[in-house]
Coordinates of N, CA, C and O in Angstrom, one line a residue:
X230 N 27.9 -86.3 42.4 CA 26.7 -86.6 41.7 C 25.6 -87.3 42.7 O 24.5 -86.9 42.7
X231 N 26.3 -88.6 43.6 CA 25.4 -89.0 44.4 C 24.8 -88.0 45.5 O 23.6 -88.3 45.7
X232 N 25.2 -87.3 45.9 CA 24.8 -85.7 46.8 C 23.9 -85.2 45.9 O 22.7 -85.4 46.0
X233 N 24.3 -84.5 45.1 CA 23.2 -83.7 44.3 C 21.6 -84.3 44.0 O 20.6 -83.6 43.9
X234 N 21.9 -86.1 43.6 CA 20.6 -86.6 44.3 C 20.2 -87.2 45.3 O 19.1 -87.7 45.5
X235 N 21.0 -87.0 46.0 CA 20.2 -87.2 47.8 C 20.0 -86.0 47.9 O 18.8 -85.9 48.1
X236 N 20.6 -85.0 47.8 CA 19.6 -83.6 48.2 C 18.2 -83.3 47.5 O 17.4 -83.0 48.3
X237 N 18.0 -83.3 46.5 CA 16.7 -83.4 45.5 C 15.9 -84.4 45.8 O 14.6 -84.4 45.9
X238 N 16.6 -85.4 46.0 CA 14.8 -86.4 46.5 C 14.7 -85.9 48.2 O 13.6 -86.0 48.7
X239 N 15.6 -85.5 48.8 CA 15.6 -84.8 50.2 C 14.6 -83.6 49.9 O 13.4 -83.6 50.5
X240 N 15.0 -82.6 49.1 CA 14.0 -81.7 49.0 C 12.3 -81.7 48.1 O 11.3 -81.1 47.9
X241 N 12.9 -82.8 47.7 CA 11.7 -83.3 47.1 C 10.5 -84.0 48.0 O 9.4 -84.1 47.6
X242 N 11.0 -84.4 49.1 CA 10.2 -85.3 50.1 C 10.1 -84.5 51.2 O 9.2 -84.9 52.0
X243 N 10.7 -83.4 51.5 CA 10.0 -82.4 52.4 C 9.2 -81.2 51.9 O 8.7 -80.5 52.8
X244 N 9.0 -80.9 50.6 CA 8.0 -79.9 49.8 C 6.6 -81.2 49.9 O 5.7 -80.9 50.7
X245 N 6.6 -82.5 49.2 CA 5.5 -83.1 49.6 C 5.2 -83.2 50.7 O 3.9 -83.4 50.8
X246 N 5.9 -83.1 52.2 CA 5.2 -83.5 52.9 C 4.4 -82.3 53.4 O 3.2 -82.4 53.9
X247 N 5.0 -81.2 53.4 CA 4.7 -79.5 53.7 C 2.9 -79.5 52.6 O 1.8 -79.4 53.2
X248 N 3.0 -79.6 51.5 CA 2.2 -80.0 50.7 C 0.8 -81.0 51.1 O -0.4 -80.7 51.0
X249 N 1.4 -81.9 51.5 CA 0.5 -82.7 52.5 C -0.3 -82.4 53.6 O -1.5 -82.6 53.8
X250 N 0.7 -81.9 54.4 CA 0.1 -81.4 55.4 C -1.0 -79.7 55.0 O -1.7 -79.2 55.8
X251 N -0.9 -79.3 53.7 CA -1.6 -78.0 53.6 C -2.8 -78.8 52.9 O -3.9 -78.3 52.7
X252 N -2.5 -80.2 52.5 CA -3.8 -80.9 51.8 C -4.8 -81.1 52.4 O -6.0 -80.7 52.3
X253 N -4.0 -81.9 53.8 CA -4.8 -82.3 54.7 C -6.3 -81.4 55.7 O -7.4 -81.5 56.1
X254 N -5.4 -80.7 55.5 CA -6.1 -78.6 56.2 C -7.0 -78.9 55.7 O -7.8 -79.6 56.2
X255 N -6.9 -78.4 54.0 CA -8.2 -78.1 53.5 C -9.2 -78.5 52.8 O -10.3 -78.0 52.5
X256 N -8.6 -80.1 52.6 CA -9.3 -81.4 51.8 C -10.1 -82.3 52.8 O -10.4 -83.5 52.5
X257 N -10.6 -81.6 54.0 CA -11.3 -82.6 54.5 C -13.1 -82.4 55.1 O -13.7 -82.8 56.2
X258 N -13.6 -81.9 54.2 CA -14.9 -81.4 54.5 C -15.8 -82.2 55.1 O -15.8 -83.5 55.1
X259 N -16.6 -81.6 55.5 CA -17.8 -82.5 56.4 C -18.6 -83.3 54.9 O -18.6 -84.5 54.6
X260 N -19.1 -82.4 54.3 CA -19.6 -82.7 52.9 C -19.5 -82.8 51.5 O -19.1 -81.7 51.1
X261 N -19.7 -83.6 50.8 CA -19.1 -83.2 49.2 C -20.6 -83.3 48.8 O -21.5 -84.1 49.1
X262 N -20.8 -82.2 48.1 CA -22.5 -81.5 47.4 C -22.6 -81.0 45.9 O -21.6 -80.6 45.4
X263 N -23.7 -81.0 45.4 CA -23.8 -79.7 44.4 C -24.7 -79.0 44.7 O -24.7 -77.8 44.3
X264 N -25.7 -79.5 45.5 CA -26.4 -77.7 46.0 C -26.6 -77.9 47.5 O -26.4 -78.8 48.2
X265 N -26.8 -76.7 47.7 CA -27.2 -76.3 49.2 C -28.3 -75.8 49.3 O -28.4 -74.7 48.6
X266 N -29.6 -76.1 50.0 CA -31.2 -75.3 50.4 C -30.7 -74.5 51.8 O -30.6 -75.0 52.9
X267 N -30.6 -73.4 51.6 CA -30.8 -72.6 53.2 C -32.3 -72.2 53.5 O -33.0 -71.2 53.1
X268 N -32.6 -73.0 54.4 CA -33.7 -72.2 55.7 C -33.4 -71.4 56.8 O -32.7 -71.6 57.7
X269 N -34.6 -70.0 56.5 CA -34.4 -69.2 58.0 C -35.7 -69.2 58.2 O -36.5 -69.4 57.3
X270 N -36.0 -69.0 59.2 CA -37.2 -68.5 60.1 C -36.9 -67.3 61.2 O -36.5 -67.4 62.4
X271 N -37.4 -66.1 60.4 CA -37.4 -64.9 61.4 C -38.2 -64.9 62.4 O -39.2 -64.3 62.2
X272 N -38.2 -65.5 63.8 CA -38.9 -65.9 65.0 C -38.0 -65.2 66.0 O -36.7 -65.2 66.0
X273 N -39.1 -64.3 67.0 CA -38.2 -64.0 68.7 C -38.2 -64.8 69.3 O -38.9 -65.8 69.3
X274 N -37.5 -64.3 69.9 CA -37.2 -65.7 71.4 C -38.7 -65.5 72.4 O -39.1 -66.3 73.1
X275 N -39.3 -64.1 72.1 CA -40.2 -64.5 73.2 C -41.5 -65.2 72.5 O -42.3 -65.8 73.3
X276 N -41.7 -65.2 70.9 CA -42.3 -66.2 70.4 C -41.5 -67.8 70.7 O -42.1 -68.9 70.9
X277 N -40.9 -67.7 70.7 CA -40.0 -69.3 71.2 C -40.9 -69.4 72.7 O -42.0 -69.8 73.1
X278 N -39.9 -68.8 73.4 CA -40.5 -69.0 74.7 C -42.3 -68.7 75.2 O -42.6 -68.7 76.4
X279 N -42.9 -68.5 74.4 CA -44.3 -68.6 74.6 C -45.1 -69.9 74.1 O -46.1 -70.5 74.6
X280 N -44.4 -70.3 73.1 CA -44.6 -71.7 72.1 C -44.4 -72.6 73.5 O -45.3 -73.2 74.1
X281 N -42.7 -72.5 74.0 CA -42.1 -73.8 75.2 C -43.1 -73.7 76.2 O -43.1 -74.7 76.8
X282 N -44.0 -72.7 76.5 CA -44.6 -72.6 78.0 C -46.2 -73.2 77.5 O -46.9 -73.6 78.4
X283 N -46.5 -73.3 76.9 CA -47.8 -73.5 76.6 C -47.8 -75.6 76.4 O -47.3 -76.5 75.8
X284 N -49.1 -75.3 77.6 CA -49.5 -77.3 78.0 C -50.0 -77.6 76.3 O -49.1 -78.2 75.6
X285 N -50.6 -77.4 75.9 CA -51.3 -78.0 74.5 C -51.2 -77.0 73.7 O -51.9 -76.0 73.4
X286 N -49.6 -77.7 73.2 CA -49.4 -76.6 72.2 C -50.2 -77.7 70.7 O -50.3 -78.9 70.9
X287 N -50.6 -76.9 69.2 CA -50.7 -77.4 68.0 C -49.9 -78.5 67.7 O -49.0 -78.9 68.4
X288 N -50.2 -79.0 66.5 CA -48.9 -80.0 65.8 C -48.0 -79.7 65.4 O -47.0 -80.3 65.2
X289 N -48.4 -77.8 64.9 CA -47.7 -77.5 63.9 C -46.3 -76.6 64.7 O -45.2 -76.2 64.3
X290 N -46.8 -76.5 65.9 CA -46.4 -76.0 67.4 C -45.3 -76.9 67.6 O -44.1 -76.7 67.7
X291 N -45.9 -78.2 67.7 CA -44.9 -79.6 68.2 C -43.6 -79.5 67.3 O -42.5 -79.5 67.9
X292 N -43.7 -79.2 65.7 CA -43.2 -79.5 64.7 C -42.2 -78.5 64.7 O -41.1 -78.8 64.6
X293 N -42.5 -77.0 64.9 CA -41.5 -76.2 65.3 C -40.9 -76.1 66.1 O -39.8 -75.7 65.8
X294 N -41.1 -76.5 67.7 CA -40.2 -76.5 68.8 C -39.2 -77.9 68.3 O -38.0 -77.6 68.6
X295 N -39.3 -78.9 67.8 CA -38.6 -79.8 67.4 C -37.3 -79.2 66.4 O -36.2 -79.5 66.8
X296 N -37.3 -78.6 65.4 CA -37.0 -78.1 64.5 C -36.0 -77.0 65.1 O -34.8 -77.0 64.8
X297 N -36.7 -76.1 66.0 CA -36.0 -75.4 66.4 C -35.1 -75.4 67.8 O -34.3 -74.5 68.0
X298 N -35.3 -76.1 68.7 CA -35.2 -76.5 69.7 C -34.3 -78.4 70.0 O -33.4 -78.7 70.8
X299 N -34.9 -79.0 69.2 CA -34.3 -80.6 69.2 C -33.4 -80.8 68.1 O -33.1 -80.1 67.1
X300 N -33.1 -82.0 68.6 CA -32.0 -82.6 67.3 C -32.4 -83.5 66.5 O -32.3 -84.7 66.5
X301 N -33.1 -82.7 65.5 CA -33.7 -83.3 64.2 C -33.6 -82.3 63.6 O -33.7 -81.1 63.7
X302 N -33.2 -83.6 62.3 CA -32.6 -84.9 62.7 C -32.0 -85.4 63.3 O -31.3 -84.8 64.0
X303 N -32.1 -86.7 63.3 CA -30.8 -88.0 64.0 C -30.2 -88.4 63.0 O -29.4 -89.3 63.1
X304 N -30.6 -88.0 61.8 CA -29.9 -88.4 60.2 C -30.5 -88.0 58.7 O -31.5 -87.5 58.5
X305 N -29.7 -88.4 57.9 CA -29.5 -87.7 56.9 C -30.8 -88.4 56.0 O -30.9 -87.9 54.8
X306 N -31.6 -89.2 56.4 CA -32.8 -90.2 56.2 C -34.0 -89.9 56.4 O -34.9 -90.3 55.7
X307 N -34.2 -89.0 57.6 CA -34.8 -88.4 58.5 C -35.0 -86.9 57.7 O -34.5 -85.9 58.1
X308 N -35.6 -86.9 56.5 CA -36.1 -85.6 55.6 C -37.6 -84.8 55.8 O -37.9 -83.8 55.3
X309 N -38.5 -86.1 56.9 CA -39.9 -85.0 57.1 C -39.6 -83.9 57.6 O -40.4 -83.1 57.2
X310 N -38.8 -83.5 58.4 CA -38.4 -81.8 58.8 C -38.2 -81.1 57.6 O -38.4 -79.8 57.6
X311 N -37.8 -81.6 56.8 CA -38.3 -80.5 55.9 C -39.0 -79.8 55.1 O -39.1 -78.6 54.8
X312 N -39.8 -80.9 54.5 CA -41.5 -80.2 54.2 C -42.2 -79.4 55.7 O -42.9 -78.4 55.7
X313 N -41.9 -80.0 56.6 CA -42.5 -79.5 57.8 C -42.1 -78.1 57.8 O -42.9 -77.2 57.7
X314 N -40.3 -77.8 57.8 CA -39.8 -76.2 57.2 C -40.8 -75.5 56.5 O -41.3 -74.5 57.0
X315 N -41.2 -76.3 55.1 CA -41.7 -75.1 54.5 C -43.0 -74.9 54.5 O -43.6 -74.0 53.8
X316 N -43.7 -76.0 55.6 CA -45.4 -75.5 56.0 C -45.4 -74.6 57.1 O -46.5 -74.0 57.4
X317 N -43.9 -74.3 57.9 CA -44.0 -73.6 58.8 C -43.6 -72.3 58.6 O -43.3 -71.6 59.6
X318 N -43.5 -71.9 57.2 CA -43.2 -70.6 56.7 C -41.9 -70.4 56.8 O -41.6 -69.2 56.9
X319 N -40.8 -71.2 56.9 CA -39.2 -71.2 56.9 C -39.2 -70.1 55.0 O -39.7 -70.3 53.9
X320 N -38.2 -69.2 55.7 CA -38.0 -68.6 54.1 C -36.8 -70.1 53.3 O -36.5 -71.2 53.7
X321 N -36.7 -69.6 52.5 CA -36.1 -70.8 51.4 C -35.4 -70.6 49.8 O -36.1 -70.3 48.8
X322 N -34.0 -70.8 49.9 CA -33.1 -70.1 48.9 C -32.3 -71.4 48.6 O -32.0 -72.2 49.4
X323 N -32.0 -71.4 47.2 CA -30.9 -72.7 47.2 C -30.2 -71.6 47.0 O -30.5 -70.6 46.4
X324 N -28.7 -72.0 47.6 CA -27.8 -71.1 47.4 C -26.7 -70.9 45.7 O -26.4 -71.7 44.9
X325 N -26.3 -69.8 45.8 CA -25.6 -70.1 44.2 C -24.2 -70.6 44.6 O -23.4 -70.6 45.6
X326 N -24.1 -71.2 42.9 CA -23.0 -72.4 43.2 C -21.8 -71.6 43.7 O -21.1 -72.1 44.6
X327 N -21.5 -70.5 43.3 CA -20.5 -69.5 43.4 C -20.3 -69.7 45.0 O -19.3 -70.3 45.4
X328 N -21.5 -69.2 45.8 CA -21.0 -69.9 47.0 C -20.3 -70.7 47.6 O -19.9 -70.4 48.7
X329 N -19.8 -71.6 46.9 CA -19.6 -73.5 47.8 C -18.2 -73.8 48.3 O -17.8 -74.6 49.1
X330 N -17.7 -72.9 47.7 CA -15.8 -72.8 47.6 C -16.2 -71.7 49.4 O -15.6 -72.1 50.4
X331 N -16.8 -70.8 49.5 CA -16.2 -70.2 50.5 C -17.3 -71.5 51.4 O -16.9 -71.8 52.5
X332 N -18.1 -71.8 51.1 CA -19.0 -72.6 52.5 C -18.0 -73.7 52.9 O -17.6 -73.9 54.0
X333 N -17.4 -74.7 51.2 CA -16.7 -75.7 51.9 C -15.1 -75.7 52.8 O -14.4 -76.5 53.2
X334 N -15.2 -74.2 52.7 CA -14.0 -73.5 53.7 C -14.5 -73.6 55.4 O -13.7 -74.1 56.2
X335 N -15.3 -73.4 55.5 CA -16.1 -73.3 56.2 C -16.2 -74.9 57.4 O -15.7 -75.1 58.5
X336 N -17.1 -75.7 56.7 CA -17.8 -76.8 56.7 C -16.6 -77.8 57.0 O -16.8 -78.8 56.2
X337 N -15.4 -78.1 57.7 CA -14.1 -78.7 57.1 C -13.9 -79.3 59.2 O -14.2 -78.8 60.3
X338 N -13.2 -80.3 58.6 CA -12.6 -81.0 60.1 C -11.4 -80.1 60.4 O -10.7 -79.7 59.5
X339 N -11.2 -79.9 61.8 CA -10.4 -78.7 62.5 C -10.2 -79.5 63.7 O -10.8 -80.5 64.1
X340 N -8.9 -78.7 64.2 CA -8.2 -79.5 65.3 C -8.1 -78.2 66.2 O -7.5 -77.2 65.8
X341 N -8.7 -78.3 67.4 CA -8.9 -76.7 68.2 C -7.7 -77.1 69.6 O -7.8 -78.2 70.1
X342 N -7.1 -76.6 69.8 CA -6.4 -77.0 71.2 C -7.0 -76.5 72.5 O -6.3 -77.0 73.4
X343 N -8.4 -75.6 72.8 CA -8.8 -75.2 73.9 C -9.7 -74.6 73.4 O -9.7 -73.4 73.1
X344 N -11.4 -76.2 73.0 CA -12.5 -75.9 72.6 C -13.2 -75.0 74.0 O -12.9 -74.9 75.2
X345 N -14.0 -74.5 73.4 CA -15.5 -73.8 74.3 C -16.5 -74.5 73.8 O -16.6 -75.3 72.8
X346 N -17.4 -74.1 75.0 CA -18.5 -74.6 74.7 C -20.0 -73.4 75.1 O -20.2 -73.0 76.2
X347 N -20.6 -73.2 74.2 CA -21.6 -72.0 74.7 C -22.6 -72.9 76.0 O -23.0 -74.0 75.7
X348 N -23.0 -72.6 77.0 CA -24.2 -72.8 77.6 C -25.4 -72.7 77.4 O -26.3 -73.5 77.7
X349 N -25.4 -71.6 76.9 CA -27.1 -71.0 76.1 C -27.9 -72.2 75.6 O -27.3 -73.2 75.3
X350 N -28.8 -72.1 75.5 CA -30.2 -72.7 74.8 C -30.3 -72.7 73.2 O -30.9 -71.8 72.6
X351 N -29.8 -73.5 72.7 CA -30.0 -73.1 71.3 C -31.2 -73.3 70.5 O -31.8 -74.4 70.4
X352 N -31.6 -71.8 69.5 CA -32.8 -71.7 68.8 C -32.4 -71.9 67.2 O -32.3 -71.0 66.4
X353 N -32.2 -73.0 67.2 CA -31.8 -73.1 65.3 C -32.8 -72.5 64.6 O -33.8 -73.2 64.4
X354 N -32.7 -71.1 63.9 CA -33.6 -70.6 63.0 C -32.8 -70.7 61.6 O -33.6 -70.7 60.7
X355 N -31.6 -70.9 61.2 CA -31.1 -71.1 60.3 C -30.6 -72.7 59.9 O -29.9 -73.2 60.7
X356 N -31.0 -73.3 58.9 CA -30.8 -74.6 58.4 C -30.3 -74.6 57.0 O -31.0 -74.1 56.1
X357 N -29.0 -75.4 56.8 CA -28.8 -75.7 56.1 C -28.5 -77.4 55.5 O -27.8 -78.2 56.2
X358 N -29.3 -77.6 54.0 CA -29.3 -78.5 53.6 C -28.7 -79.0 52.6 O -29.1 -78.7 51.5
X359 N -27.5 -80.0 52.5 CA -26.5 -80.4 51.7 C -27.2 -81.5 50.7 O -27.6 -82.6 51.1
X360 N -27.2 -81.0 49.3 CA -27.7 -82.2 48.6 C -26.5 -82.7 47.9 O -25.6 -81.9 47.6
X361 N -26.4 -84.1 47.5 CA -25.4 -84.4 46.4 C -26.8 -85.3 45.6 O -27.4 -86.1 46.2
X362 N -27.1 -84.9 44.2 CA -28.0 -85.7 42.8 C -29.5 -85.5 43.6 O -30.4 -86.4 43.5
X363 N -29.6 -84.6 44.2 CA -30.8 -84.8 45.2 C -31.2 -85.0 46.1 O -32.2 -84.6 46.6
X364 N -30.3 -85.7 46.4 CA -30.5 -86.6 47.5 C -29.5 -85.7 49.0 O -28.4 -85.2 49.0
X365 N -30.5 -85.6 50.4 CA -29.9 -85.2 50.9 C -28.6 -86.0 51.6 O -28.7 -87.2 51.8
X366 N -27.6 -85.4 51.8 CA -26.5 -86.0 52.7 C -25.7 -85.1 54.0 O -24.8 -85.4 54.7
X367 N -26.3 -84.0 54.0 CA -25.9 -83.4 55.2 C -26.9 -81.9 55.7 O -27.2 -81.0 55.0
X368 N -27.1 -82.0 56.8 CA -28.0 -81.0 57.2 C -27.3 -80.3 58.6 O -27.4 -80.9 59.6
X369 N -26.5 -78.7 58.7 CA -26.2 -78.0 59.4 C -27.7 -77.1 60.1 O -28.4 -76.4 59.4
X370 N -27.8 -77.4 61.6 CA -29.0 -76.5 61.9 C -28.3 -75.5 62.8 O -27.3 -75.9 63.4
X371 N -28.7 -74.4 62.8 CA -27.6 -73.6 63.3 C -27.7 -72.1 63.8 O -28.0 -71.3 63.0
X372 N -27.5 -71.6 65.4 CA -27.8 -70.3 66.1 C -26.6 -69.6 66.2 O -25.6 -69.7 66.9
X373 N -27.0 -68.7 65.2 CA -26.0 -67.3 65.5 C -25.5 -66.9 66.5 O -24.4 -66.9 66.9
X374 N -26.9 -66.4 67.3 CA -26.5 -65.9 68.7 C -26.3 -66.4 69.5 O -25.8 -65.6 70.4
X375 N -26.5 -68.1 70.1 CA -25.4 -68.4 70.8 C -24.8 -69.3 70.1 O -25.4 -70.3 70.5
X376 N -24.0 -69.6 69.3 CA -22.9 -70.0 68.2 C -22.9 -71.5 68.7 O -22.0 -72.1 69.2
X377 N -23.8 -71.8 68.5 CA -24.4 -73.7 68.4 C -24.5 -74.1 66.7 O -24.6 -73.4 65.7
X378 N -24.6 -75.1 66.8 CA -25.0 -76.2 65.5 C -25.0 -77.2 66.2 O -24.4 -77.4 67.2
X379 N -26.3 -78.4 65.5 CA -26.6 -79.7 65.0 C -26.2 -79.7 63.9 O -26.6 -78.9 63.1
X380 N -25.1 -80.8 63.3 CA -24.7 -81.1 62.3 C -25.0 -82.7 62.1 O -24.7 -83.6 62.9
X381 N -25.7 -83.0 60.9 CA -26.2 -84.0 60.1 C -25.6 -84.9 59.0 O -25.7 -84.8 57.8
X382 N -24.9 -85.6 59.7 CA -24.3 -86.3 58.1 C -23.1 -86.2 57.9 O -22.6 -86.8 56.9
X383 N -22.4 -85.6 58.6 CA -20.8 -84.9 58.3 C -19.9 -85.9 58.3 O -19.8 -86.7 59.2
X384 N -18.9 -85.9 57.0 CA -18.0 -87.3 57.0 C -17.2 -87.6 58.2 O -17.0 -88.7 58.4
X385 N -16.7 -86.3 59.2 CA -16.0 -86.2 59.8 C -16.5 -85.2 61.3 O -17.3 -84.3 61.4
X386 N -15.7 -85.6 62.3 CA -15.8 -85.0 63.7 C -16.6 -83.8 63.3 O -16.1 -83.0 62.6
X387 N -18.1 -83.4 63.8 CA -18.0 -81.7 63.7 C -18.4 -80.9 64.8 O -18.9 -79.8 64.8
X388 N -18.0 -81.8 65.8 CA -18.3 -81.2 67.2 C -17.2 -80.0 67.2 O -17.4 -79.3 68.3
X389 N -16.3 -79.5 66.5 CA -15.6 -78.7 66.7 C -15.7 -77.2 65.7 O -14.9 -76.3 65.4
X390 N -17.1 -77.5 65.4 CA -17.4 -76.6 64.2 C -17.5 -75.1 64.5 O -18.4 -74.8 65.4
X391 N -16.8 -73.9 63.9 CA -17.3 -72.9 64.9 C -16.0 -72.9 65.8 O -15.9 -71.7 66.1
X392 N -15.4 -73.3 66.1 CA -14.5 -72.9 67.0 C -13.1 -71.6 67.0 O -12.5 -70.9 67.8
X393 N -13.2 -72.0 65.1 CA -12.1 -70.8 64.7 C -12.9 -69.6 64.1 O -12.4 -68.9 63.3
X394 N -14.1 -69.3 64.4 CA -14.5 -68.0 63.6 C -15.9 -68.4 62.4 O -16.6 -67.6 61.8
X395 N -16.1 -69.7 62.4 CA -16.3 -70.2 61.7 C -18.0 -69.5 61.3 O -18.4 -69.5 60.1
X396 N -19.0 -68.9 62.4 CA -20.3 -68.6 62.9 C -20.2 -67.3 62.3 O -21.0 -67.0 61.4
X397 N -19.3 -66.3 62.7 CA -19.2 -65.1 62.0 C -18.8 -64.7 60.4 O -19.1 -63.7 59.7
X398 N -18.2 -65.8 60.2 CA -18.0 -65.9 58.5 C -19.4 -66.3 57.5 O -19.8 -65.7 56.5
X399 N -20.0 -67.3 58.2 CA -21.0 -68.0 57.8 C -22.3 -67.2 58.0 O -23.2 -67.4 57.2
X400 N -22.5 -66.3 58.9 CA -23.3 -65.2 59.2 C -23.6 -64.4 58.2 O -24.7 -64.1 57.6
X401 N -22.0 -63.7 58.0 CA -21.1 -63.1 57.2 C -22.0 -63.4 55.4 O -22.8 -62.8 54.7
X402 N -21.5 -64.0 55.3 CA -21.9 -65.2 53.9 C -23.5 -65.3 53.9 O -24.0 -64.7 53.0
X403 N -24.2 -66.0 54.8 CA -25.7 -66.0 54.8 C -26.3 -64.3 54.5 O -26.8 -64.0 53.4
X404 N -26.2 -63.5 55.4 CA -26.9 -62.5 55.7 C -27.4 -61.4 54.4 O -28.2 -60.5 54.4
X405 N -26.4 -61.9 53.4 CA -26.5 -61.6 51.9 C -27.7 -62.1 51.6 O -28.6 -61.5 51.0
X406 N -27.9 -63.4 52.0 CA -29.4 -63.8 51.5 C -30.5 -63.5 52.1 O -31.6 -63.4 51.5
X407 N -30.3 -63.4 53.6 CA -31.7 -63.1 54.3 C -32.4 -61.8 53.5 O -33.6 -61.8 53.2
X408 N -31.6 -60.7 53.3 CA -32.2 -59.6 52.9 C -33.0 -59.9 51.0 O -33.8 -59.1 50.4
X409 N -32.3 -61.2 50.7 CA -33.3 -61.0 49.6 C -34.1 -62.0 50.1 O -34.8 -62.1 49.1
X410 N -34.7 -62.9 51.2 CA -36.0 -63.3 50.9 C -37.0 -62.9 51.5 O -38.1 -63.3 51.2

């Protein structure tokens, strides 16, 4: 009898920990939200690079190379970038809730054993904005083509974002919307 319950709390304590460890995987998001604002801005690179070369460029000039080009934000506080988004003709979709299950698949702390790192210049034309009650708490800015992000606010590490496929899913997932705006 005493066997029969050392085996059962035995197998009972290695299913929890198997369990645990599948919690861990997928319970650990950068963000907890109820909506998301995605911005794109359909811009070429040689509009980018005519913007970077020019001595006196506009404000509204200043406001896009920042946006697209710098890291802004520095926080989740730091919300004038985004009215600036939408004076600078950024298209603009809240995403549907249906969404959020494959985004916060997505969006999650990851353990890579032999990161990369792109070299490219990155032109964040796609931004995404995590609200929780309104209020922002996380902002992904982010280049398809060379597979960069600035991540804003994230509970956890997200320098490793992107590393498993993560750019092509999320592409994947966006690209549904660019064609409706």
């Amino acid at each position: 009898m005493k066997k029969i319950l050392l085996l059962g709390i035995c197998m009972a304590f290695v299913a929890c920990q198997q369990k645990k460890e599948a919690v861990v995987a997928q319970e650990m998001p950068f963000f907890v939200y109820d909506a998301v604002d995605y911005y794109h801005l359909d811009i070429k690179q040689q509009a980018v690079d005519s913007i970077a070369m020019k001595a006196d460029k506009t404000n509204k000039e200043l406001a896009l190379m920042q946006i697209l080009q710098q890291r802004i934000p520095v926080s989740t506080i730091d919300t004038l970038f985004i009215n600036n988004m939408e004076i600078l003709a950024f298209d603009k979709v809240r995403l549907d809730p249906k969404m959020y299950k494959e985004l916060g698949r997505l969006f999650v702390k990851q353990t890579v054993e032999n990161p990369s790192y792109p070299s490219c210049e990155p032109i964040y034309r796609d931004v995404l904005i995590f609200r929780k009650k309104d209020k922002v708490i996380g902002v992904a800015k982010l280049d398809f083509d060379c597979g960069r992000s600035a991540i804003v606010g994230a509970r956890y590490d997200a320098s490793l974002f992107g590393q498993s496929g993560e750019y092509a899913k999320l592409h994947h997932l966006l690209r549904s919307l660019k064609t409706a705006l």
